[in-house]
């Protein structure tokens, strides 16, 4: 199976339209990934597209006891995390109001596991790296608003 668009409860990506200006989105975005060029580019794209939304990139996930209700969307680089199920649980504990979405390679050997996590509502979205940055940014907001 090949993923060509983000999996979520909207067809905005398929039609290439941008969700609203972020007015319905409450909270910031936390990206859990290595701080490389790709993810720094994503942060810059999100900040340009939605200037009123705070975006944080970190390669460290604080202990779940430290929670942040101000984050509305958590993006996890699936290949960065050795135990994805544990990471999702920790993210949900730390960011109780957030939608959790995996960013992944659409040819990943774990694609079936990721689809299962989505189907079982443990995550709210799957975003393939093949999406253009602007489309990825709009998808992030649509997923966060869907929850």
PDB file of C-alpha atoms in Angstrom:
ATOM      1  CA  UNK A   1       0.000   0.000   0.000  1.00  0.00           C
ATOM      2  CA  UNK A   2       1.287   3.448  -0.861  1.00  0.00           C
ATOM      3  CA  UNK A   3       0.312   6.631   0.912  1.00  0.00           C
ATOM      4  CA  UNK A   4      -0.019   9.561  -1.454  1.00  0.00           C
ATOM      5  CA  UNK A   5      -1.909  12.045   0.712  1.00  0.00           C
ATOM      6  CA  UNK A   6      -2.190  12.643   4.404  1.00  0.00           C
ATOM      7  CA  UNK A   7      -4.797  10.475   6.137  1.00  0.00           C
ATOM      8  CA  UNK A   8      -7.308  12.608   7.948  1.00  0.00           C
ATOM      9  CA  UNK A   9     -11.007  13.358   8.038  1.00  0.00           C
ATOM     10  CA  UNK A  10     -10.868  16.063   5.369  1.00  0.00           C
ATOM     11  CA  UNK A  11     -10.182  16.295   1.668  1.00  0.00           C
ATOM     12  CA  UNK A  12      -8.551  19.727   1.740  1.00  0.00           C
ATOM     13  CA  UNK A  13      -5.165  18.311   0.753  1.00  0.00           C
ATOM     14  CA  UNK A  14      -6.515  16.411  -2.219  1.00  0.00           C
ATOM     15  CA  UNK A  15      -8.005  19.619  -3.592  1.00  0.00           C
ATOM     16  CA  UNK A  16      -4.950  21.705  -2.714  1.00  0.00           C
ATOM     17  CA  UNK A  17      -6.923  24.210  -0.669  1.00  0.00           C
ATOM     18  CA  UNK A  18      -5.674  25.796   2.470  1.00  0.00           C
ATOM     19  CA  UNK A  19      -7.698  25.537   5.639  1.00  0.00           C
ATOM     20  CA  UNK A  20      -8.689  28.839   7.199  1.00  0.00           C
ATOM     21  CA  UNK A  21      -6.071  31.211   8.558  1.00  0.00           C
ATOM     22  CA  UNK A  22      -5.682  29.262  11.787  1.00  0.00           C
ATOM     23  CA  UNK A  23      -8.384  31.158  13.656  1.00  0.00           C
ATOM     24  CA  UNK A  24      -9.996  27.903  14.868  1.00  0.00           C
ATOM     25  CA  UNK A  25      -6.676  26.394  15.937  1.00  0.00           C
ATOM     26  CA  UNK A  26      -5.931  26.713  19.624  1.00  0.00           C
ATOM     27  CA  UNK A  27      -2.398  26.197  20.799  1.00  0.00           C
ATOM     28  CA  UNK A  28       1.043  25.715  19.389  1.00  0.00           C
ATOM     29  CA  UNK A  29       2.798  22.987  17.466  1.00  0.00           C
ATOM     30  CA  UNK A  30       5.477  20.719  18.934  1.00  0.00           C
ATOM     31  CA  UNK A  31       7.681  18.819  16.480  1.00  0.00           C
ATOM     32  CA  UNK A  32       9.566  15.858  17.934  1.00  0.00           C
ATOM     33  CA  UNK A  33      12.399  15.169  15.512  1.00  0.00           C
ATOM     34  CA  UNK A  34      16.097  15.636  14.924  1.00  0.00           C
ATOM     35  CA  UNK A  35      16.844  19.336  14.417  1.00  0.00           C
ATOM     36  CA  UNK A  36      18.084  18.909  10.826  1.00  0.00           C
ATOM     37  CA  UNK A  37      17.552  21.057   7.777  1.00  0.00           C
ATOM     38  CA  UNK A  38      14.298  19.345   6.748  1.00  0.00           C
ATOM     39  CA  UNK A  39      12.564  19.983  10.057  1.00  0.00           C
ATOM     40  CA  UNK A  40      13.971  23.496  10.424  1.00  0.00           C
ATOM     41  CA  UNK A  41      12.477  24.172   6.983  1.00  0.00           C
ATOM     42  CA  UNK A  42       9.137  22.814   8.171  1.00  0.00           C
ATOM     43  CA  UNK A  43       9.247  25.093  11.222  1.00  0.00           C
ATOM     44  CA  UNK A  44       9.983  28.112   9.015  1.00  0.00           C
ATOM     45  CA  UNK A  45       7.197  27.166   6.610  1.00  0.00           C
ATOM     46  CA  UNK A  46       4.686  26.765   9.456  1.00  0.00           C
ATOM     47  CA  UNK A  47       5.755  30.080  11.003  1.00  0.00           C
ATOM     48  CA  UNK A  48       5.407  31.908   7.647  1.00  0.00           C
ATOM     49  CA  UNK A  49       2.068  30.277   6.834  1.00  0.00           C
ATOM     50  CA  UNK A  50       0.583  30.739  10.318  1.00  0.00           C
ATOM     51  CA  UNK A  51       2.442  33.605  12.050  1.00  0.00           C
ATOM     52  CA  UNK A  52       0.185  33.558  15.137  1.00  0.00           C
ATOM     53  CA  UNK A  53       0.984  29.918  15.982  1.00  0.00           C
ATOM     54  CA  UNK A  54       4.064  29.093  18.059  1.00  0.00           C
ATOM     55  CA  UNK A  55       6.118  26.223  16.625  1.00  0.00           C
ATOM     56  CA  UNK A  56       8.771  24.348  18.623  1.00  0.00           C
ATOM     57  CA  UNK A  57      11.219  21.749  17.324  1.00  0.00           C
ATOM     58  CA  UNK A  58      12.987  19.466  19.791  1.00  0.00           C
ATOM     59  CA  UNK A  59      14.904  16.212  19.779  1.00  0.00           C
ATOM     60  CA  UNK A  60      14.053  15.719  23.456  1.00  0.00           C
ATOM     61  CA  UNK A  61      10.720  14.872  24.987  1.00  0.00           C
ATOM     62  CA  UNK A  62      10.408  15.992  28.593  1.00  0.00           C
ATOM     63  CA  UNK A  63       9.042  13.616  31.170  1.00  0.00           C
ATOM     64  CA  UNK A  64       5.271  13.078  30.880  1.00  0.00           C
ATOM     65  CA  UNK A  65       4.765  14.577  34.334  1.00  0.00           C
ATOM     66  CA  UNK A  66       5.583  17.952  32.771  1.00  0.00           C
ATOM     67  CA  UNK A  67       2.493  18.639  30.698  1.00  0.00           C
ATOM     68  CA  UNK A  68       1.747  21.497  28.353  1.00  0.00           C
ATOM     69  CA  UNK A  69      -1.913  22.126  27.610  1.00  0.00           C
ATOM     70  CA  UNK A  70      -0.951  24.985  25.260  1.00  0.00           C
ATOM     71  CA  UNK A  71       0.093  22.660  22.437  1.00  0.00           C
ATOM     72  CA  UNK A  72      -2.642  21.739  19.964  1.00  0.00           C
ATOM     73  CA  UNK A  73      -0.598  19.559  17.594  1.00  0.00           C
ATOM     74  CA  UNK A  74       2.319  17.170  18.089  1.00  0.00           C
ATOM     75  CA  UNK A  75       4.215  16.023  15.014  1.00  0.00           C
ATOM     76  CA  UNK A  76       6.450  12.990  15.523  1.00  0.00           C
ATOM     77  CA  UNK A  77       9.116  11.950  13.048  1.00  0.00           C
ATOM     78  CA  UNK A  78       8.333   8.232  13.044  1.00  0.00           C
ATOM     79  CA  UNK A  79      11.829   7.118  11.976  1.00  0.00           C
ATOM     80  CA  UNK A  80      13.377   9.157  14.808  1.00  0.00           C
ATOM     81  CA  UNK A  81      11.566   7.215  17.545  1.00  0.00           C
ATOM     82  CA  UNK A  82      12.630   3.660  18.489  1.00  0.00           C
ATOM     83  CA  UNK A  83       9.338   2.807  20.287  1.00  0.00           C
ATOM     84  CA  UNK A  84       6.525   4.665  18.541  1.00  0.00           C
ATOM     85  CA  UNK A  85       3.708   3.340  20.782  1.00  0.00           C
ATOM     86  CA  UNK A  86       5.499   4.482  23.953  1.00  0.00           C
ATOM     87  CA  UNK A  87       6.276   7.849  22.371  1.00  0.00           C
ATOM     88  CA  UNK A  88       2.616   8.413  21.478  1.00  0.00           C
ATOM     89  CA  UNK A  89       1.538   7.622  25.052  1.00  0.00           C
ATOM     90  CA  UNK A  90       4.162  10.002  26.459  1.00  0.00           C
ATOM     91  CA  UNK A  91       3.129  12.756  24.045  1.00  0.00           C
ATOM     92  CA  UNK A  92      -0.538  12.371  24.962  1.00  0.00           C
ATOM     93  CA  UNK A  93       0.358  12.636  28.646  1.00  0.00           C
ATOM     94  CA  UNK A  94       2.589  15.686  28.137  1.00  0.00           C
ATOM     95  CA  UNK A  95       0.267  17.431  25.649  1.00  0.00           C
ATOM     96  CA  UNK A  96      -3.255  16.389  26.715  1.00  0.00           C
ATOM     97  CA  UNK A  97      -5.094  18.777  24.362  1.00  0.00           C
ATOM     98  CA  UNK A  98      -3.036  17.944  21.269  1.00  0.00           C
ATOM     99  CA  UNK A  99      -3.696  15.931  18.156  1.00  0.00           C
ATOM    100  CA  UNK A 100      -0.803  13.538  17.516  1.00  0.00           C
ATOM    101  CA  UNK A 101       0.413  12.986  13.965  1.00  0.00           C
ATOM    102  CA  UNK A 102       3.227  10.881  12.533  1.00  0.00           C
ATOM    103  CA  UNK A 103       5.468  12.195   9.786  1.00  0.00           C
ATOM    104  CA  UNK A 104       6.844   9.276   7.827  1.00  0.00           C
ATOM    105  CA  UNK A 105       8.384   7.981   4.645  1.00  0.00           C
ATOM    106  CA  UNK A 106       5.557   6.642   2.492  1.00  0.00           C
ATOM    107  CA  UNK A 107       7.686   3.570   1.735  1.00  0.00           C
ATOM    108  CA  UNK A 108       8.383   2.801   5.389  1.00  0.00           C
ATOM    109  CA  UNK A 109       8.406  -0.845   6.397  1.00  0.00           C
ATOM    110  CA  UNK A 110       6.220   0.146   9.366  1.00  0.00           C
ATOM    111  CA  UNK A 111       3.472   1.694   7.221  1.00  0.00           C
ATOM    112  CA  UNK A 112       0.972  -1.000   8.199  1.00  0.00           C
ATOM    113  CA  UNK A 113       1.650  -0.312  11.901  1.00  0.00           C
ATOM    114  CA  UNK A 114       1.191   3.435  11.314  1.00  0.00           C
ATOM    115  CA  UNK A 115      -2.099   2.849   9.493  1.00  0.00           C
ATOM    116  CA  UNK A 116      -3.245   0.679  12.381  1.00  0.00           C
ATOM    117  CA  UNK A 117      -2.408   3.443  14.881  1.00  0.00           C
ATOM    118  CA  UNK A 118      -4.509   5.842  12.802  1.00  0.00           C
ATOM    119  CA  UNK A 119      -7.388   3.405  12.357  1.00  0.00           C
ATOM    120  CA  UNK A 120      -7.449   2.760  16.122  1.00  0.00           C
ATOM    121  CA  UNK A 121      -7.501   6.530  16.774  1.00  0.00           C
ATOM    122  CA  UNK A 122      -4.219   6.477  18.685  1.00  0.00           C
ATOM    123  CA  UNK A 123      -2.986   9.151  16.285  1.00  0.00           C
ATOM    124  CA  UNK A 124      -4.971  11.720  14.346  1.00  0.00           C
ATOM    125  CA  UNK A 125      -2.914  11.832  11.170  1.00  0.00           C
ATOM    126  CA  UNK A 126      -0.189  10.435   8.941  1.00  0.00           C
ATOM    127  CA  UNK A 127       1.869  12.856   6.888  1.00  0.00           C
ATOM    128  CA  UNK A 128       4.192  11.487   4.215  1.00  0.00           C
ATOM    129  CA  UNK A 129       7.421  13.374   3.552  1.00  0.00           C
ATOM    130  CA  UNK A 130       6.543  13.447  -0.141  1.00  0.00           C
ATOM    131  CA  UNK A 131       4.144  16.368   0.489  1.00  0.00           C
ATOM    132  CA  UNK A 132       5.410  19.816  -0.462  1.00  0.00           C
ATOM    133  CA  UNK A 133       6.208  22.023   2.542  1.00  0.00           C
ATOM    134  CA  UNK A 134       3.247  24.353   1.960  1.00  0.00           C
ATOM    135  CA  UNK A 135       0.869  21.409   1.654  1.00  0.00           C
ATOM    136  CA  UNK A 136       2.416  19.815   4.746  1.00  0.00           C
ATOM    137  CA  UNK A 137       1.904  23.054   6.703  1.00  0.00           C
ATOM    138  CA  UNK A 138      -1.774  23.272   5.678  1.00  0.00           C
ATOM    139  CA  UNK A 139      -2.247  19.590   6.498  1.00  0.00           C
ATOM    140  CA  UNK A 140      -0.865  20.125   9.992  1.00  0.00           C
ATOM    141  CA  UNK A 141      -3.429  22.800  10.735  1.00  0.00           C
ATOM    142  CA  UNK A 142      -6.301  20.768   9.270  1.00  0.00           C
ATOM    143  CA  UNK A 143      -5.376  17.787  11.460  1.00  0.00           C
ATOM    144  CA  UNK A 144      -5.134  19.955  14.571  1.00  0.00           C
ATOM    145  CA  UNK A 145      -8.537  21.529  13.893  1.00  0.00           C
ATOM    146  CA  UNK A 146     -10.146  18.147  13.206  1.00  0.00           C
ATOM    147  CA  UNK A 147      -9.681  16.904  16.762  1.00  0.00           C
TER     148      UNK A 147
END
